[in-house]
Structure formats: structure tokens, C-alpha cells
Short mmCIF file of C-alpha atoms and ligand atoms in Angstrom, two decimals:
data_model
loop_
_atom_site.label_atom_id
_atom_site.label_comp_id
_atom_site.label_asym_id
_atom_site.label_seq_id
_atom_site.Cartn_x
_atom_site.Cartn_y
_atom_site.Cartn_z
CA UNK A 1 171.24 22.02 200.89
CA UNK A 2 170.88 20.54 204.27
CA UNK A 3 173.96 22.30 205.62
CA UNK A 4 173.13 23.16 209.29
CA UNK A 5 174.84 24.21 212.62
CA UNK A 6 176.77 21.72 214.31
CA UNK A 7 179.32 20.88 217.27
CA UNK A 8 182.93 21.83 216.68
CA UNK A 9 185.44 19.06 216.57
CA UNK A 10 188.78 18.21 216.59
CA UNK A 11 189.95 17.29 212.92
CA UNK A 12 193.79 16.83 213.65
CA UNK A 13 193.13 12.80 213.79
CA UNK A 14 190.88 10.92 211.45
CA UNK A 15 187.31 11.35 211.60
CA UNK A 16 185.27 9.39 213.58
CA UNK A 17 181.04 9.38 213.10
CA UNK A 18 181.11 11.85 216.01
CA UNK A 19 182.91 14.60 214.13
CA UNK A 20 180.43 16.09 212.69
CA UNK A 21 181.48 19.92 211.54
CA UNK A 22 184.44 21.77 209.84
CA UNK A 23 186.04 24.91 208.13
CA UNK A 24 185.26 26.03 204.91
CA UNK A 25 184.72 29.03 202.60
CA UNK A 26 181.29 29.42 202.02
CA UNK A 27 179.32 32.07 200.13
CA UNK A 28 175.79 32.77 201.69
CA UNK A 29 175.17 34.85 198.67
CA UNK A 30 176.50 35.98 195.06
CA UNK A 31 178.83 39.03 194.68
CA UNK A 32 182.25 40.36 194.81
CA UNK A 33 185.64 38.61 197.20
CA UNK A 34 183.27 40.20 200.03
CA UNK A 35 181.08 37.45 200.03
CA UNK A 36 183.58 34.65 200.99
CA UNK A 37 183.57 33.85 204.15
CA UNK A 38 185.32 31.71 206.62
CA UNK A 39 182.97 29.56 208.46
CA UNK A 40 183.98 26.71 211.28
CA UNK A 41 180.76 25.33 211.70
CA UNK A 42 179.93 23.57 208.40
CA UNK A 43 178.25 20.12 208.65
CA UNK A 44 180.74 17.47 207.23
CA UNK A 45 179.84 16.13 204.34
CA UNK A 46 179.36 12.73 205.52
CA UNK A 47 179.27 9.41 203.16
CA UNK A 48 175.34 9.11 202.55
CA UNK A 49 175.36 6.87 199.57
CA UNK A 50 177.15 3.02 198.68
CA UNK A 51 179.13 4.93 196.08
CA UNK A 52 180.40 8.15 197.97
CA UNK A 53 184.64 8.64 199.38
CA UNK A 54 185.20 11.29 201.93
CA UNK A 55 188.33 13.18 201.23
CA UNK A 56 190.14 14.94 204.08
CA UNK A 57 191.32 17.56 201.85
CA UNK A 58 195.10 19.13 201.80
CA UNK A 59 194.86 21.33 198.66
CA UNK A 60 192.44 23.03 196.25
CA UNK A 61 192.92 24.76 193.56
CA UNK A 62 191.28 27.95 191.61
CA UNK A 63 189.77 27.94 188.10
CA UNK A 64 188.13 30.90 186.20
CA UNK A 65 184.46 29.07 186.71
CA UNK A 66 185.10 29.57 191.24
CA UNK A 67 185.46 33.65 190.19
CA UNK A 68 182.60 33.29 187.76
CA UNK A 69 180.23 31.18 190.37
CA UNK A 70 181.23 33.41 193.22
CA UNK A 71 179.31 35.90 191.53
CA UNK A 72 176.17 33.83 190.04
CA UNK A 73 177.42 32.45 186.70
CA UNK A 74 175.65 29.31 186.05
CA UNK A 75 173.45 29.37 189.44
CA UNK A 76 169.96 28.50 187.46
CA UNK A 77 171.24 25.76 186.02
CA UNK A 78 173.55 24.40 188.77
CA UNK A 79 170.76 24.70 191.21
CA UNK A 80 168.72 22.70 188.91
CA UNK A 81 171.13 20.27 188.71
CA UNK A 82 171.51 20.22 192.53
CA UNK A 83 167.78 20.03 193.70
CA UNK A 84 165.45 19.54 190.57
CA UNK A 85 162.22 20.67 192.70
CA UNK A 86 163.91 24.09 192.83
CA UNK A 87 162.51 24.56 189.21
CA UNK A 88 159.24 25.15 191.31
CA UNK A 89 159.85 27.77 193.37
CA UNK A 90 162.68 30.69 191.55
CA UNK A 91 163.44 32.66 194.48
CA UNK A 92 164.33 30.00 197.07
CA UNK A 93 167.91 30.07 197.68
CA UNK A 94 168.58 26.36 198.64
CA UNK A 95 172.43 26.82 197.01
CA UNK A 96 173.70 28.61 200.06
CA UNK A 97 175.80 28.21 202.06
CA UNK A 98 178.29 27.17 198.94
CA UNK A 99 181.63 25.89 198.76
CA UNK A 100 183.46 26.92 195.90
CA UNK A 101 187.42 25.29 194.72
CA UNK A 102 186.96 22.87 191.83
CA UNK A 103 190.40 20.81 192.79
CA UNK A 104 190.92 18.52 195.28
CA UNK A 105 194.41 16.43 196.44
CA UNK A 106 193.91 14.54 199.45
CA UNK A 107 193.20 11.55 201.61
CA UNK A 108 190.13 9.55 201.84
CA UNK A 109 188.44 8.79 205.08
CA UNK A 110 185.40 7.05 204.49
CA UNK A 111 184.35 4.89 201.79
CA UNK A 112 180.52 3.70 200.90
CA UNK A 113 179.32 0.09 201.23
CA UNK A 114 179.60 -0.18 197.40
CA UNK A 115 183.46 1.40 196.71
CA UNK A 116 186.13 -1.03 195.62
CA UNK A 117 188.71 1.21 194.09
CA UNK A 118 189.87 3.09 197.39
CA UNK A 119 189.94 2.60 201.33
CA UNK A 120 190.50 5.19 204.07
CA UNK A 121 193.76 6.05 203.83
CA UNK A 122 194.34 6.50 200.46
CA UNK A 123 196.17 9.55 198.70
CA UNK A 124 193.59 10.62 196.20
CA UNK A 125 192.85 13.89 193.50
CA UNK A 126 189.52 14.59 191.61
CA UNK A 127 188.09 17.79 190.29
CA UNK A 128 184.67 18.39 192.09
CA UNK A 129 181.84 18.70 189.45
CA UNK A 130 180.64 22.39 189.59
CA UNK A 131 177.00 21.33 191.31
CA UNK A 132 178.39 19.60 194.27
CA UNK A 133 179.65 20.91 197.41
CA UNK A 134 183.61 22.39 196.47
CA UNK A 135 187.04 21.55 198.38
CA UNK A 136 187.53 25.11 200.15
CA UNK A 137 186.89 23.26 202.97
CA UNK A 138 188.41 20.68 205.01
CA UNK A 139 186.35 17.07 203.30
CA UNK A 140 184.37 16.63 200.23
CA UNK A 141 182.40 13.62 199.26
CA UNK A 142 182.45 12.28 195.76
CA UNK A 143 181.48 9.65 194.08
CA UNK A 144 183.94 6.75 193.49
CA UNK A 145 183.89 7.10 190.00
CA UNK A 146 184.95 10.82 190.10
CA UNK A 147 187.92 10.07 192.05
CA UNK A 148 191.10 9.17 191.19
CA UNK A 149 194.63 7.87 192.69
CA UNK A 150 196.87 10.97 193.08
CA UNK A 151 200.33 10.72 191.53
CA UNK A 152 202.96 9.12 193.50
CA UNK A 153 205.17 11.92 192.35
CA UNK A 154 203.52 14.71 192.95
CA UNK A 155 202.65 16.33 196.30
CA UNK A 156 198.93 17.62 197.18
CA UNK A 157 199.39 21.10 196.29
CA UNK A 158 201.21 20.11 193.16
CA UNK A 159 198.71 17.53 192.30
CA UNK A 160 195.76 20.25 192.99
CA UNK A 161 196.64 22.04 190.26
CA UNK A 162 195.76 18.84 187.69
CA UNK A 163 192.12 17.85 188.34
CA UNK A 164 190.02 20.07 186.85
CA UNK A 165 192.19 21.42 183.69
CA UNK A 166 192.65 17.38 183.26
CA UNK A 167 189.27 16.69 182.95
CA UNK A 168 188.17 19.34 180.80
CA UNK A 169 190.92 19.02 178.08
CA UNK A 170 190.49 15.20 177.63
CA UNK A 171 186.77 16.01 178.02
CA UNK A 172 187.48 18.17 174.73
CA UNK A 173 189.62 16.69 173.31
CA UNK A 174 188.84 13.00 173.41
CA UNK A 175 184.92 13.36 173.36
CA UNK A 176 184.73 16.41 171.40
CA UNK A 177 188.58 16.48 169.29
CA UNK A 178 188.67 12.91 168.48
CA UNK A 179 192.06 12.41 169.65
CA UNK A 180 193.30 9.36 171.77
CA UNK A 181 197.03 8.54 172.65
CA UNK A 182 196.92 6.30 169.86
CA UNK A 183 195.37 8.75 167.05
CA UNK A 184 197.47 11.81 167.99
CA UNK A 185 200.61 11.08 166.13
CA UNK A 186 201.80 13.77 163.94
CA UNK A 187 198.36 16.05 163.88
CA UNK A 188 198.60 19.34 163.89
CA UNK A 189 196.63 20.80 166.68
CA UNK A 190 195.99 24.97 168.06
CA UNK A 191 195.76 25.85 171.21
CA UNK A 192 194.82 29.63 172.02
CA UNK A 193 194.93 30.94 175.40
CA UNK A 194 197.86 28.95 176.39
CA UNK A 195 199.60 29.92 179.55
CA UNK A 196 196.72 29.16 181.74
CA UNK A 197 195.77 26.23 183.33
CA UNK A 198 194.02 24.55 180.62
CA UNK A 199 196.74 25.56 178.34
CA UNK A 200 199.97 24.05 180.38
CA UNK A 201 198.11 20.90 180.79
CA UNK A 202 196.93 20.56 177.55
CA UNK A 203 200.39 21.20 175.81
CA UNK A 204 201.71 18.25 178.06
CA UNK A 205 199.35 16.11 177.37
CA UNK A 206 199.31 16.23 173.52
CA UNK A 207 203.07 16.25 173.49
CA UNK A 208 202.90 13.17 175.52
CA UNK A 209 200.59 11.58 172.51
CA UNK A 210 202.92 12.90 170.13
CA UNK A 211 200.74 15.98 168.64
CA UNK A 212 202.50 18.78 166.72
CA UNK A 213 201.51 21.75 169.11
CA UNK A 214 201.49 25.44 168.40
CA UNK A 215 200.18 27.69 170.83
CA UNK A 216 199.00 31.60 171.55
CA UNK A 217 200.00 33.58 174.03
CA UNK A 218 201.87 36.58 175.38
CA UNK A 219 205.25 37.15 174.94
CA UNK A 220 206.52 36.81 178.42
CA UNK A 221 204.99 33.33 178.58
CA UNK A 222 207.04 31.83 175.69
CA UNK A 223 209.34 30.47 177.67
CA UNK A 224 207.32 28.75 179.76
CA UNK A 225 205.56 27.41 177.17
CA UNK A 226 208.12 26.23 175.05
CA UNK A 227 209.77 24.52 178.35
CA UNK A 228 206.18 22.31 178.61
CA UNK A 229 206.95 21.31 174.70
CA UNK A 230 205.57 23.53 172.87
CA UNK A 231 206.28 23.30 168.76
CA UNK A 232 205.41 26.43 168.07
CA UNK A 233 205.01 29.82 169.69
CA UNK A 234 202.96 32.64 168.23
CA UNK A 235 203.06 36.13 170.54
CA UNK A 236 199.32 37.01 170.27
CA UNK A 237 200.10 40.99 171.55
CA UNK A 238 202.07 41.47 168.42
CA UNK A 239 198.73 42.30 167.16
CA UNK A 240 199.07 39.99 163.47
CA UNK A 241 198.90 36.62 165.33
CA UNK A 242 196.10 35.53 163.01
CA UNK A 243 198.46 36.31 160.07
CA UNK A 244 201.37 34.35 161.27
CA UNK A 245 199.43 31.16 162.30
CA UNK A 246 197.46 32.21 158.56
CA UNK A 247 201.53 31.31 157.08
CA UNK A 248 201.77 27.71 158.80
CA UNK A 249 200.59 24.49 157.41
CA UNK A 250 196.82 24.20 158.36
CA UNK A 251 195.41 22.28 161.69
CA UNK A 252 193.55 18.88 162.64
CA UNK A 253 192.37 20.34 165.78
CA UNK A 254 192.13 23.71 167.39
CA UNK A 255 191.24 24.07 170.95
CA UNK A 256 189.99 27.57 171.73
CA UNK A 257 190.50 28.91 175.33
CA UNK A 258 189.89 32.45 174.48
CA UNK A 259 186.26 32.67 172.40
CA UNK A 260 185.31 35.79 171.53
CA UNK A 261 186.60 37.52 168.66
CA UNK A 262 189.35 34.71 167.93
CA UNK A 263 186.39 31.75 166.83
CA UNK A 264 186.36 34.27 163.69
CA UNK A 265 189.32 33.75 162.33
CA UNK A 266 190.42 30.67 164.47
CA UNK A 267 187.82 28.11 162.02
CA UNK A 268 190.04 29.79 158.92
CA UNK A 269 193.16 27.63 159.89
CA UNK A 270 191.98 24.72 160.11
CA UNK A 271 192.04 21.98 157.03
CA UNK A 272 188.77 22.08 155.19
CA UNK A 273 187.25 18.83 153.77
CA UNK A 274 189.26 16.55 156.18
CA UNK A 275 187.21 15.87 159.19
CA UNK A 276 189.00 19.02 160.97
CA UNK A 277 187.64 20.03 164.54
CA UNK A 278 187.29 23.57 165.91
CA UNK A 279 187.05 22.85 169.49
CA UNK A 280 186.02 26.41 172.08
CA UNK A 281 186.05 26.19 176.09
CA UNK A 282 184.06 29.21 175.65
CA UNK A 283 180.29 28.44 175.39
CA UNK A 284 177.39 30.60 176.00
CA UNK A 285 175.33 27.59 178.09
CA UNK A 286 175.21 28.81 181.38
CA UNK A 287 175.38 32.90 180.51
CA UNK A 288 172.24 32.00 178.47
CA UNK A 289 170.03 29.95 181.13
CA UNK A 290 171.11 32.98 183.99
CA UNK A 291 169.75 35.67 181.67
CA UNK A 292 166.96 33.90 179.60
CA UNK A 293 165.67 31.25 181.67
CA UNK A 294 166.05 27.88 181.84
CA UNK A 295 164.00 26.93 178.68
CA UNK A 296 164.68 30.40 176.87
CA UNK A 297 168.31 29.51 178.09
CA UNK A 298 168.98 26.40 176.51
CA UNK A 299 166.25 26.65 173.72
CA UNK A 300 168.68 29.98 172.11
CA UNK A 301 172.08 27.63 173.20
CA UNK A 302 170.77 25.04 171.07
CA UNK A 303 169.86 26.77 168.13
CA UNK A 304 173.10 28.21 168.12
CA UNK A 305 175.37 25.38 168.43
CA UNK A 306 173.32 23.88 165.84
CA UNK A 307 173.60 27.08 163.54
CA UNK A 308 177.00 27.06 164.04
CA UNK A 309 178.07 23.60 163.31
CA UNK A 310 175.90 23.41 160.16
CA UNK A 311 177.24 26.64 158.78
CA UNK A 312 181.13 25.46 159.10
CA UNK A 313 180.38 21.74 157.85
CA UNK A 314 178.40 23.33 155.23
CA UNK A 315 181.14 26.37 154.09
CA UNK A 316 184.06 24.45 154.68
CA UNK A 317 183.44 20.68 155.94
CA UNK A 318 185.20 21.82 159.26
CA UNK A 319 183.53 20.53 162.57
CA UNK A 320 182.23 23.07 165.35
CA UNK A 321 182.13 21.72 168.51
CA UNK A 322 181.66 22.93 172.54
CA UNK A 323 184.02 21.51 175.17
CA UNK A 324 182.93 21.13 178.55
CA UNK A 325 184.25 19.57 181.73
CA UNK A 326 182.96 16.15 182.70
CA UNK A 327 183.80 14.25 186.18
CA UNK A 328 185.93 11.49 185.09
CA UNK A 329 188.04 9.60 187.65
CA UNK A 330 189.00 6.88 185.54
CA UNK A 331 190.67 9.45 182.88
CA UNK A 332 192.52 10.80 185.90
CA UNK A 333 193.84 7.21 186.36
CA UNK A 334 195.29 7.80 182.84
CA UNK A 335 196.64 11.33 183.90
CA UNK A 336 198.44 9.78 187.18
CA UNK A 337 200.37 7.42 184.81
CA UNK A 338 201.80 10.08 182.60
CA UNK A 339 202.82 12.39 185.63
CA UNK A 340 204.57 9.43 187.49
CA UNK A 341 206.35 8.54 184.05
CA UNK A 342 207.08 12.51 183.89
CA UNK A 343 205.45 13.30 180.74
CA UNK A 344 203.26 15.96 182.53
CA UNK A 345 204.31 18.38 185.18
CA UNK A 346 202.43 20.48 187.43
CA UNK A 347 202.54 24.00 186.73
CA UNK A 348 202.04 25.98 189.88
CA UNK A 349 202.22 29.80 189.52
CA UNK A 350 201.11 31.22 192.94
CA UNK A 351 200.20 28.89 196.43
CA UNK A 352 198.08 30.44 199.15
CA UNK A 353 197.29 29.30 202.57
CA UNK A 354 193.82 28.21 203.92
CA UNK A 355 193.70 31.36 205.55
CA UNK A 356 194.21 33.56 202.57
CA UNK A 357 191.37 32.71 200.26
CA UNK A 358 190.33 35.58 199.16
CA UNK A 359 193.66 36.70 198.34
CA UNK A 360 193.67 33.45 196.19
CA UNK A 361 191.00 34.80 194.06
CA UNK A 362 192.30 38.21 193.65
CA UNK A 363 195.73 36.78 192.33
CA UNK A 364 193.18 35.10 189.67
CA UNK A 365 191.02 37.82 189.23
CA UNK A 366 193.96 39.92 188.02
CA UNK A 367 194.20 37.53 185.27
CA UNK A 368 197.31 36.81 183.09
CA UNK A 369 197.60 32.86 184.75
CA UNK A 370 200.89 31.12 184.05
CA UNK A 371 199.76 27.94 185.46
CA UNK A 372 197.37 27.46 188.31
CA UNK A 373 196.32 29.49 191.60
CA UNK A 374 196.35 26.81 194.65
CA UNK A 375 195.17 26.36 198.40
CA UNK A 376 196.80 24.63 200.93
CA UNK A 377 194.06 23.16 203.26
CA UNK A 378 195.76 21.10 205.70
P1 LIG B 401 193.25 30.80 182.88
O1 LIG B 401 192.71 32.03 183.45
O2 LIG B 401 194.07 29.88 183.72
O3 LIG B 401 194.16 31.14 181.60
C1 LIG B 401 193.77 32.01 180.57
C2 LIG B 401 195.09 32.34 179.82
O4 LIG B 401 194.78 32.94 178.56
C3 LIG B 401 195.99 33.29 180.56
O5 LIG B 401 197.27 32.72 180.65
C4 LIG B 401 196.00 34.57 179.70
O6 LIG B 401 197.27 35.18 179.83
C5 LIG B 401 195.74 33.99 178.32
N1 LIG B 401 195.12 34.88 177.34
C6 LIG B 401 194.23 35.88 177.57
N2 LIG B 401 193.83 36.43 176.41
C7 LIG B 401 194.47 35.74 175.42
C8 LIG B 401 194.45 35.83 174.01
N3 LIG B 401 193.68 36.72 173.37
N4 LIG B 401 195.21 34.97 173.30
C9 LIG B 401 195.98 34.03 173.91
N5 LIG B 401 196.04 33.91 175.27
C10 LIG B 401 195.28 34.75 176.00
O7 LIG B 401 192.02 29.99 182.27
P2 LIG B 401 191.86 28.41 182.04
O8 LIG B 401 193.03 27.93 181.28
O9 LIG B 401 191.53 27.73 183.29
O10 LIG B 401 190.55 28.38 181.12
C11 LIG B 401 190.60 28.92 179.80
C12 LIG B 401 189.17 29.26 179.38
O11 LIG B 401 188.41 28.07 179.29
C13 LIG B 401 188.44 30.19 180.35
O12 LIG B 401 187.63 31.08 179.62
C14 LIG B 401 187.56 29.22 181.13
O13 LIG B 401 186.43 29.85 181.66
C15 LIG B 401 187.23 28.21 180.07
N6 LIG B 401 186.90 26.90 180.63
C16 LIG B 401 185.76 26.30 180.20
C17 LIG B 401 185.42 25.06 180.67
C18 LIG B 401 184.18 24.40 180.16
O14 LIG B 401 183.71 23.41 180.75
N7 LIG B 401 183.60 24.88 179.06
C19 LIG B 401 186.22 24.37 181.69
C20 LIG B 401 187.45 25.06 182.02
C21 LIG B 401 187.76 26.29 181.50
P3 LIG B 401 197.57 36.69 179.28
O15 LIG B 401 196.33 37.52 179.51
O16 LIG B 401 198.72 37.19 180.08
O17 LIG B 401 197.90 36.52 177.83
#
């Protein structure tokens, strides 16, 4: 909200409290790739509280939520979550212009009164929570706490392909999973929908803790997968994946990037009566509160995450759970230190320029991700 027209600067040097408007891709309302547009004369996002770091950004990257937002997903309860006095009034549309891109690598420009981890000048990556303003545009502000060092290694389109994948696996798998570096040893986790983003980070990362990974996905991505460290490999277009993973020793942990049909049989494999966690990405949260209302919404998610959970503990002593990104710069801290010790690698599939967003989300709208979809910004 707030966003307003403004004087067009020069960006090339660092900001001074002058500069006061930039480029970005904005959506003034929901739809198809039509709707993203390239604006110059977006108000900068200025530092307007003790805890906020302005990041000149050099590189977003795309995640299935920017093609999903681009066309409403999630807007009730996002704009809630935003403004909370827009619960009064349904049709205002205080949302727009919006900046999508959930990823940001870049360098921070101006710190609040109150920041002690970072000072202008300093290389940073964080994935943008989905109710703030996103990094398709040339700064974001953040809170400290949401932002991280970037990896020494790495370079800011690499690095922008990390953020938000990072946060919602460790989101999942620490706070919903269980699993830590030091617990991880030897269990046997699942994890469908591999060769995406969340998959090729989330291989890495459990390898890293020494997990026993096997993994779904299409044939063509074996490869790749078993180059990130991948245990096992089970083609899911062969059509019997569910039998062959049905043949292996049972799991610890599954982590469920696909939903749907797969949740099924996916609870099936794990090991009953041993504090076993089926963990899926794919929740009905926001599709509910769009369609039903915000009370409606979360009154029918409740009831059936709670349905759920007490129908596996109760037929099989397995544990249902929901994983959802959370903003977490310090676990990014965590993430930096296995990059720079190359334990995790950034998997890059396609790289666009600023200019070419909307190509950007047609690459990912085609579907089939080996890796991530970035943006260079600067
Ligand atoms: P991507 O689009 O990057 O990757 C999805 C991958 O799944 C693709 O590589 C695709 O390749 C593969 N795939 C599709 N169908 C199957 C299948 N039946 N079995 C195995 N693999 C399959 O998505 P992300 O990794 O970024 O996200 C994964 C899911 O998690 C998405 O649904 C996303 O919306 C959700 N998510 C939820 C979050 C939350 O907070 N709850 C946060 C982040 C993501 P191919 O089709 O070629 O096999």
C-alpha cells in the first residue's frame, strides 16, 4: 500500500535519501503473464522501521507460489496479513501495485537504527515472505532477522536460486520433520517431486546431515539427481513407482512435493509405531480462505488437518503434518556455511534478464523444473 508516483532517479551509484523511485514488475491486478508489467516509477521502499535493511537487488528468483499469486492464490489471506483493516472493507484493492519474486541476492544499502548484523555494503540473500513487497524490482526492505549473509562462493544469481527453497525445507523439515544436523544420521527419508527447486535443495541438504535419501522423479532427471547425492532413484512415469518404493525398507520421514493423489499411498511407506512423519508442501490453506472466506477458509483447513493427523496416528501411529515456508535469516546463516564448505550447490536451470520477466514465468509455467528459474536485476 502506499506505493505512489515519484521522481525518476539515477540508481547506478548508491542511494542517497533523494532517490526516491525505481523499476519493478508490478501487477495492478490478478490474471494471466498479461498482467506483469514493467513500471519505472515505483516508490523505493525506503527503511521505515529500527529493524528494516534495504537491499539493492542483483537477482531474483521464481517459485511456483509468484505463478500462483500472479493470478490471486492466497490474496485474502495475504492482504490480511498485509493491512488487517482490509478485513473491513472486501472489495478494496489496497494489494496493488504488487511485486512478485520470492528470492533475493544482493547488497544492502540502508540499515535501521536498531540492525547490528549488517551495514550498507554488505552482500546479502533472503527469501521475501509472500505478504511483503517482492524483489522483481530494483530494492526490497526486510527485516534484519529475515536476512542473511550470502555465500562467499556463490554469485547473486547463483545464490538467488537458495532463499526461498532453503527456508521452506528446513521450515519442514526441522519444525515439522524433526530432523536437525545432529538427528539425521542414517534415517531414511522420501522425497517426491524431486527435480524442482525444493527437491535439489532438499537432497543436498539431508545428504549434508547424513540422511539416507530416495527420491521421485522423471526419468530424464536421474542424473541430475543422483549427481546432488541422491541414494536412491525411483522413475515415477514408469507408472508402478508406488510399488517399487512399496519393496524398500520403510521411511522416518517423507517430504511430499507433489500432494494430490500421491499422500494416498505416500503415508503407506512410512514405519508405523515409530514416531514416523509424513511431511506435504501441498496444503489446502490459502485455496480454502480464496474460495470460502476467511473464517469458512481456515475453519474447513483446520478441521482437516486435524482429521487427518488423528486418523494416521490413530490407524498407524504415523504423524501427518503441513510444511510451510517461514522467513528465517538466521537458518540461512546455517545454509551459507554448508554452500561455502560445498556441501550444497546451486542448481540453476534457466537465467533471464530484468527485461525478460515474463518470459521467466512462462519457462516456469511450462513446468518440468530441474532446478530454479532466475532474474538478473542489476
Ligand atoms: P518446482 O516446480 O520447482 O518442481 C516441481 C517438480 O516436481 C518438477 O521437477 C516436476 O518435474 C516434478 N514432478 C511433477 N509431478 C511429479 C510427480 N508426480 N512425481 C515426482 N515428481 C513430479 O516446485 P518446487 O520444488 O518449488 O515446489 C514443490 C511444491 O511445493 C509445489 O507444489 C509448491 O507449490 C509447493 N511449495 C509449498 C510451499 C509451502 O509453504 N507450503 C513452499 C514452497 C513450495 P516433472 O514434471 O518433469 O517430473
Amino acid at each position: 500500500a502506499g506505493w505512489s508516483v515519484c521522481f525518476r532517479r539515477n540508481f547506478s551509484t548508491a542511494p542517497s535519501r533523494l532517490q526516491s523511485c525505481m523499476s519493478a514488475w508490478v501487477i495492478d491486478q490478478y490474471g494471466t503473464n498479461g498482467v506483469l508489467k514493467f513500471a519505472e516509477e515505483i516508490t523505493v521502499p525506503t527503511v521505515n522501521s529500527p529493524s528494516e535493511v534495504m537491499i539493492k537487488v542483483h537477482a531474483a528468483s521464481l517459485n511456483p507460489l509468484d505463478i500462483s499469486m500472479r493470478g490471486g492464490y492466497g490474496a485474502k489471506l495475504l492482504k490480511l496479513r498485509r493491512d488487517p483493516m482490509s478485513v473491513m472493507d472486501n472489495n478494496n484493492d489496497s494489494e496493488f501495485p504488487l511485486i512478485l519474486g520470492r528470492d533475493v541476492s544482493g547488497v544492502v544499502v540502508d540499515c535501521g537504527s536498531e540492525v547490528t548484523h549488517f551495514v550498507p555494503g554488505d552482500e546479502v540473500w533472503a527469501a521475501v515472505p509472500p505478504w511483503k513487497q517482492g524483489s522483481l524490482a530494483e530494492f526490497v526492505t526486510l527485516t534484519e532477522y529475515e536476512v542473511s549473509h550470502k555465500p562467499k562462493l556463490l554469485s547473486h544469481t547463483e545464490a538467488a536460486s537458495i532463499p526461498y527453497v532453503a527456508n521452506t525445507a528446513l521450515s519442514a523439515f526441522v519444525n515439522a520433520g524433526g530432523l536437525c544436523r545432529d538427528s539425521s544420521s542414517n534415517k531414511r527419508v522420501l522425497i517426491t517431486g524431486g527435480s524442482g527447486g525444493v527437491g535439489t535443495f532438499s537432497i543436498q541438504l539431508l545428504k549434508a546431515w547424513g540422511a539416507h535419501v530416495t527420491v521421485t522423479c522423471s526419468q530424464n532427471a536421474e542424473g541430475l539427481i543422483r549427481g546432488l547425492g541422491a541414494d536412491e532413484v525411483v522413475d515415477y512415469t514408469a507408472g508402478d513407482a508406488h510399488e517399487q518404493l512399496g519393496m524398500m525398507e520403510k521411511f522416518d520421514v517423507i517430504l511430499d512435493g507433489v500432494g494430490g493423489e500421491t499422500e494416498q499411498w505416500a503415508i503407506g511407506l512410512l514405519k508405523p509405531w515409530s514416531g514416523a512423519k509424513y511431511i506435504t508442501l501441498v496444503t489446502p490453506l490459502l485455496f480454502n480462505t480464496d474460495s470460502m472466506g476467511l473464517l469458512g477458509g481456515m475453519f474447513q483447513t483446520g478441521f482437516t488437518l486435524h482429521s487427518k493427523a488423528t486418523q494416521n496416528i490413530i490407524s498407524s501411529g504415523v504423524f501427518y503434518r503441513w510444511g510451510f515456508y517461514a522467513p528465517d535469516g538466521p537458518a540461512l546463516d546455517e545454509v551459507s556455511k554448508l554452500v561455502d564448505a560445498g556441501k550444497i550447490l546451486p542448481v540453476v536451470e534457466a537465467q533471464f534478464p530484468f527485461t525478460q520477466v515474463p518470459q521467466a514465468f512462462q519457462k516456469l509455467e511450462q513446468g518440468h523444473a530441474r532446478g530454479k528459474t532466475v532474474v538478473r536485476v542489476a
